[in-house]
Coordinates of C-alpha atoms in Angstrom, one line a residue:
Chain A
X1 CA -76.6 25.6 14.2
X2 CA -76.0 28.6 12.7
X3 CA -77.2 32.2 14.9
X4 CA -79.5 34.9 13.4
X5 CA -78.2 36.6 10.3
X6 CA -79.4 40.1 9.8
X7 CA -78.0 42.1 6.8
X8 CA -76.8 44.6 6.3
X9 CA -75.0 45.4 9.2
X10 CA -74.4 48.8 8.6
X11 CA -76.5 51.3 6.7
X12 CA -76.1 55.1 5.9
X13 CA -79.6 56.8 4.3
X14 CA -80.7 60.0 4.1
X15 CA -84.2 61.8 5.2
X16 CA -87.1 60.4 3.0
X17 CA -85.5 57.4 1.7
X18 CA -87.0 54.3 2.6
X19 CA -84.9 50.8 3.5
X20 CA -85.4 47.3 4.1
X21 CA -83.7 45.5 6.8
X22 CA -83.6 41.1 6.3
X23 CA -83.2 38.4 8.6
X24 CA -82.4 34.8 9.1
X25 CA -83.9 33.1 11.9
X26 CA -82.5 30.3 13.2
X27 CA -82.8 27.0 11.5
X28 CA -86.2 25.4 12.7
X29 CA -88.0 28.3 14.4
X30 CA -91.0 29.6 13.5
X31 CA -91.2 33.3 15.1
X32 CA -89.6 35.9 14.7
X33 CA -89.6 39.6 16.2
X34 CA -88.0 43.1 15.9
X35 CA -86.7 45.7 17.7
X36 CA -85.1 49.0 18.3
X37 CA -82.9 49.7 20.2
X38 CA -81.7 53.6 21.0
X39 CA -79.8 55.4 23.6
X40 CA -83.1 57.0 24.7
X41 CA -85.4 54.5 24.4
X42 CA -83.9 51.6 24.8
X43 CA -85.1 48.3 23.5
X44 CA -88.8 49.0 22.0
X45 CA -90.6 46.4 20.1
X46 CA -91.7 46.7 16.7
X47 CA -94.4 43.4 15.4
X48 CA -93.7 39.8 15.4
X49 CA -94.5 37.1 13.3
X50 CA -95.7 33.6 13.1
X51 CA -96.1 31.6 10.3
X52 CA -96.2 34.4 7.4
X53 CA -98.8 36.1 9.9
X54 CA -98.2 39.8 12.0
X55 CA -99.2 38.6 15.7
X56 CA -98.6 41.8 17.7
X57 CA -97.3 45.1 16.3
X58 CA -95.9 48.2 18.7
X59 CA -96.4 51.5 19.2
X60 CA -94.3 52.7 16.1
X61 CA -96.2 54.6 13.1
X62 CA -97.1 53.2 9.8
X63 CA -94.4 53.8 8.2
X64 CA -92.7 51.0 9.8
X65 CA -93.8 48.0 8.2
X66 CA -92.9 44.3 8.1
X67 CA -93.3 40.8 6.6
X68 CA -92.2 37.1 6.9
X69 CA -91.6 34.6 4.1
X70 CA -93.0 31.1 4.0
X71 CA -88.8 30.1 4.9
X72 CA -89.5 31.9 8.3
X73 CA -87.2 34.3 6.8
X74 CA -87.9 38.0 7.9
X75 CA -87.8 41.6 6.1
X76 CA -88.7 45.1 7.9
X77 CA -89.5 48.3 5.7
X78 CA -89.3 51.8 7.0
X79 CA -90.6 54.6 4.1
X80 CA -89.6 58.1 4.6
X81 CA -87.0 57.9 6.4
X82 CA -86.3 60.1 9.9
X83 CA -83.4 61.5 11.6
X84 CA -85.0 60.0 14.5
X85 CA -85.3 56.2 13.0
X86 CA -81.4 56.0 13.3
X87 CA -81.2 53.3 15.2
X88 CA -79.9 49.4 15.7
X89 CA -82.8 47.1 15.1
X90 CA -82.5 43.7 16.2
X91 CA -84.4 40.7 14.8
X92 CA -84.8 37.9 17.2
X93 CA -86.6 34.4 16.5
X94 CA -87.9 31.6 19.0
X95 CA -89.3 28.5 18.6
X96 CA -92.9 29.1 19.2
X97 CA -94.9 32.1 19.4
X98 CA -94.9 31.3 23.5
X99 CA -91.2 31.4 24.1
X100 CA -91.6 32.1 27.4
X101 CA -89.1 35.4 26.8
X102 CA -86.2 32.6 25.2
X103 CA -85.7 35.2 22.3
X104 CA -82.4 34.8 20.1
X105 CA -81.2 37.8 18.9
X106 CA -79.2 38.7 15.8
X107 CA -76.4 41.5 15.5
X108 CA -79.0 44.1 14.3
X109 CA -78.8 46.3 11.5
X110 CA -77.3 49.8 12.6
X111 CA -79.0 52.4 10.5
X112 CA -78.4 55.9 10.4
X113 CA -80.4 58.6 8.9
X114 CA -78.3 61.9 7.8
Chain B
X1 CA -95.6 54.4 28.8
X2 CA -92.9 52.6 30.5
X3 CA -94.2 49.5 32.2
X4 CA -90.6 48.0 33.2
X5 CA -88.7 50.4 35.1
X6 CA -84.5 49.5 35.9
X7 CA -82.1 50.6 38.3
X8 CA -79.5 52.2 38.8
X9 CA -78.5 53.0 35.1
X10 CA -75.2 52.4 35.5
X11 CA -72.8 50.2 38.4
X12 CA -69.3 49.9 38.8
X13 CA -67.6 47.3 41.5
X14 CA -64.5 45.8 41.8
X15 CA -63.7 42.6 41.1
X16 CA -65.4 39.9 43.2
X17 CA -67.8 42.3 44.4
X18 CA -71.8 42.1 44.2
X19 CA -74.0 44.0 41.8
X20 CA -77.5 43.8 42.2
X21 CA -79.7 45.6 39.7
X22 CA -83.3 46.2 40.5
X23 CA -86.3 46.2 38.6
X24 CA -90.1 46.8 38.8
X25 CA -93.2 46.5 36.7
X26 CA -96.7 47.4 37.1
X27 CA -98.6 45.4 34.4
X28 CA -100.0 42.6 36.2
X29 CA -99.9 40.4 33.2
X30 CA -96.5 39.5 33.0
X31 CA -95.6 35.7 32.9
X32 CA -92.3 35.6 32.3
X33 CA -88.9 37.7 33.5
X34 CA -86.4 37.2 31.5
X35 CA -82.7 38.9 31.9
X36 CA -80.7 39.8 28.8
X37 CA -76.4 40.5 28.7
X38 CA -75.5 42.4 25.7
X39 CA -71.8 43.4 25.1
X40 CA -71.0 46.4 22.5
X41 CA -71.1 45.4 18.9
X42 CA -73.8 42.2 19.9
X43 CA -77.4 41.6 20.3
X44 CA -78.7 40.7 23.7
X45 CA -78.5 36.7 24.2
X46 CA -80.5 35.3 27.5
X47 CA -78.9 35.4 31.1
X48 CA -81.7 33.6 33.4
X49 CA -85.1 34.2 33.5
X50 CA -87.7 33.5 36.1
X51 CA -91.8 32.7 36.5
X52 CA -93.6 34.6 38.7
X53 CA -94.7 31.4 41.0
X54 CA -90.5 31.3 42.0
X55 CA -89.1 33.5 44.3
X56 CA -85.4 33.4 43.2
X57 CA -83.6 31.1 40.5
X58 CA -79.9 30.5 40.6
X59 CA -77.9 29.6 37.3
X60 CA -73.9 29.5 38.0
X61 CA -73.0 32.9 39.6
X62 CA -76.1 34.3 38.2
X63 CA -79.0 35.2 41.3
X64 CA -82.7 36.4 40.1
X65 CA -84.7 37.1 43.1
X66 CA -88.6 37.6 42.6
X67 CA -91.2 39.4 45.1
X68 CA -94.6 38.8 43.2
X69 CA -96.6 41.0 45.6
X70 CA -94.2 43.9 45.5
X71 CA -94.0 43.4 41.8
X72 CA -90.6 43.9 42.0
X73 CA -87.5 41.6 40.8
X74 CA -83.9 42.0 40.6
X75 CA -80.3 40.3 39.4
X76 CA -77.7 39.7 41.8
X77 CA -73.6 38.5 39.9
X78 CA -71.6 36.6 42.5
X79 CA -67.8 37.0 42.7
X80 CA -68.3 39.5 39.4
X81 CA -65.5 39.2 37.1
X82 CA -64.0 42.1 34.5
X83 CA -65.7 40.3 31.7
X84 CA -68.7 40.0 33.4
X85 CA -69.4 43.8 32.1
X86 CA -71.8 44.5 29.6
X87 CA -75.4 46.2 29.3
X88 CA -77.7 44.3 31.5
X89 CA -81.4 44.7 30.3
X90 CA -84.6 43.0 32.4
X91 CA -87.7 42.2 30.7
X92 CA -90.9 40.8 31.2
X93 CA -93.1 39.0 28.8
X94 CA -97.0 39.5 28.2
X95 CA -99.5 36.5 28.5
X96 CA -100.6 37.0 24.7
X97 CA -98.0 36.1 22.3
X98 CA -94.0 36.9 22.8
X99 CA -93.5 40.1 23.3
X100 CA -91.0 41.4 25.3
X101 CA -91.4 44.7 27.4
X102 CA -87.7 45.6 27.9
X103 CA -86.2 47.7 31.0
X104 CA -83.7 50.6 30.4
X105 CA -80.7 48.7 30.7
X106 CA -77.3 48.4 33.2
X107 CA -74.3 49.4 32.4
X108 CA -72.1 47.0 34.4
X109 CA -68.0 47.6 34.7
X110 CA -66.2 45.0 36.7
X111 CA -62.9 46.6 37.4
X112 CA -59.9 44.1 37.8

């Protein structure tokens, strides 16, 4: 069974640009979530989603925005980009909703804003 | 505000030692403690993970020992190997929904 594909892998933007960020979840589940993931900050979560719906969204501002396809398939927007969005953002799926903290994560998607 | 807090930020042992990383948390909610292993270039993929009515959980060389009243809850690596180094992370899950409240991570080096 294939992992979580997130693409692209590697991303160079510059401030005020926007991007989208896409992943895969695995074959069969239902959730997925996203992260970042800094030096500073560490792992910080961004929404999740269940069944084309946003479940719970972190403390990150509008401009971060997300949705999920009716394939479970994933896509994450940020608009006007930041120096301070570079960062790796990981997209992880699970079964249910409840995983009970069984997340599989992707490879992330390292962005960096110049 | 930082409701997962991880310790020490970084560990080195030799091979075969014992590294224990510590971690606490203050939200009462929590249901689930998971541990994460990341290597450089990856994304996290699960260690072990524990429920709060267990006091310690042993998978292969891996040791998760849980004190519910201290709030407190940490990872012990038996007979660590070099390629048992990586970025440790604890976390701890909410009762509403899935997300994950992540600690600050542990950089582990096992040297041969």
């Amino acid at each position: 069974k294939a992992g979580v594909t997130q693409t692209p892998r590697y991303l160079i933007k510059t401030r005020g640009q926007q991007v989208t960020l896409s992943c895969s979840p695995i074959s069969g589940h239902r959730s997925v979530s996203w992260y970042q993931q800094t030096p500073g900050q560490g792992l910080q979560f961004l929404f999740e989603y269940f069944s084309e719906t946003q479940r719970n969204k972190g403390n990150f501002p509008g401009r971060f925005s997300g949705r999920q396809f009716s394939n479970s398939r994933s896509e994450m927007n940020v608009s006007t980009l930041e120096l301070g969005d570079s960062a790796l953002y990981l997209c992880a799926s699970s079964e249910l909703i409840d995983h009970t903290g069984e997340l599989f994560f992707g490879e992330g998607s390292r962005l960096t804003v110049l | 505000q930082q409701q997962v807090k991880q310790s020490p930020q970084s560990l080195i042992v030799q091979k075969g030692g014992i590294p224990i990383i510590n971690c606490a948390y203050e939200n009462t909610a929590f249901d689930y403690f998971p541990w994460y292993q990341q290597f450089p270039g990856k994304g996290p993929a699960l260690l072990i993970a524990i429920r709060p009515d267990v006091s310690e959980k042993k998978e292969g060389r891996f040791t998760i020992s849980f004190n519910k009243s201290a709030k407190q809850f940490s990872l012990h690596i038996m007979d660590s190997q070099p390629g048992d180094s990586a970025t440790y992370f604890c976390a701890a899950k909410g009762t509403s929904y899935g997300k994950l409240t992540f600690g600050q991570g542990t950089i582990l080096t096992v040297h041969p």
